[in-house]
């Protein structure tokens, strides 16, 4: 069976086609600037050197998905002869509130739940729903599965997900920590156990998903018991442009000083802060920050030091939460590629008896154990693969 995986954003859409008989990637692509001037689809058939790029107006998500279907059935660049060969579609959906702890087959009830969750993810759930609606119209007979960013974290106990607000705010509005990047945390923790040839139930694992958005999770007995993102993806680690944890009183303080609105400050916290803001707007990209750091740039040093300190601090607290740690995994853009940043984080972990093998830590984008032979904790690079995880869940529910 071939599965189409769709990850729909407000103006962009990523997709992949996977053949689940051997879990091989057949094609992948990106649609950008949906509903805007200059819309473009970039499609790649795996094994073909040439990418297929088409610039054409796309007024909405339905038009974008119609072009995706054209691309994957195209005589030259396509990977299926007709859409009948696509057995199911897997959609990445950001927020399922407390409703789903697992992936589900999409029906009208599921769509209703996701609509109810729009309040919790106003930027993400609406485009996810648009993608689902468009596929339903264009492929009415193909089953669809929703795979949620929040699902893996639903096993967190109340003591770790509850905010110390009056309890009625949780009861009335569902204000609590939900966590995100769940598909990645789930995939990486399972994969680490598999690589080590151990039962995940016997391991205490910390997964550091360090990309533009960054989060960390504590996985004990195969279950998430804590994660750093909260009601929204703003909480926790310092990120590319997001603050992560701050004192909420900063909001009112900045509003008064700058005579600004809540929306202005929310934008500041999400888009202008993080390592970008800390480096005096030098960059949110760790490649630039690493170069500048090594040239002695103070802003880059301030940003990277604060970032690595925060990651190490969370590792310490999750070690306490789990009563120990066996494996620490690094994943996503920074975690997979930046030996420099991993090295700085691990330098802060000597209290755990964790030591890095400098040579192994040069690895980029490959599965590898990077701890020294005498390290008391295993340190691993495990590249994430959210699309494969989505395709697997989709296949399991539709085969
Ligand atoms: P997201 O999915 O949250 O947008 P990614 O996981 O794709 O982010 O990570 C993107 C980030 O990864 C980039 O902004 C950059 O900081 C970092 N990155 C990618 N490659 C490298 C590299 N070779 N060295 C350091 N950082 C890298």
Coordinates of C-alpha atoms in Angstrom, one line a residue, residues 18-26 388 392 395:
X18 CA 5.7 6.3 0.9
X19 CA 5.4 2.7 -0.2
X20 CA 4.6 0.8 3.0
X21 CA 5.5 -2.6 1.7
X22 CA 9.1 -1.6 2.4
X23 CA 8.6 1.8 4.0
X24 CA 10.4 3.5 1.1
X25 CA 10.1 7.1 0.2
X26 CA 8.8 7.5 -3.3
X388 CA 7.5 7.9 8.3
X392 CA 3.1 4.0 9.8
X395 CA -1.0 2.2 7.3

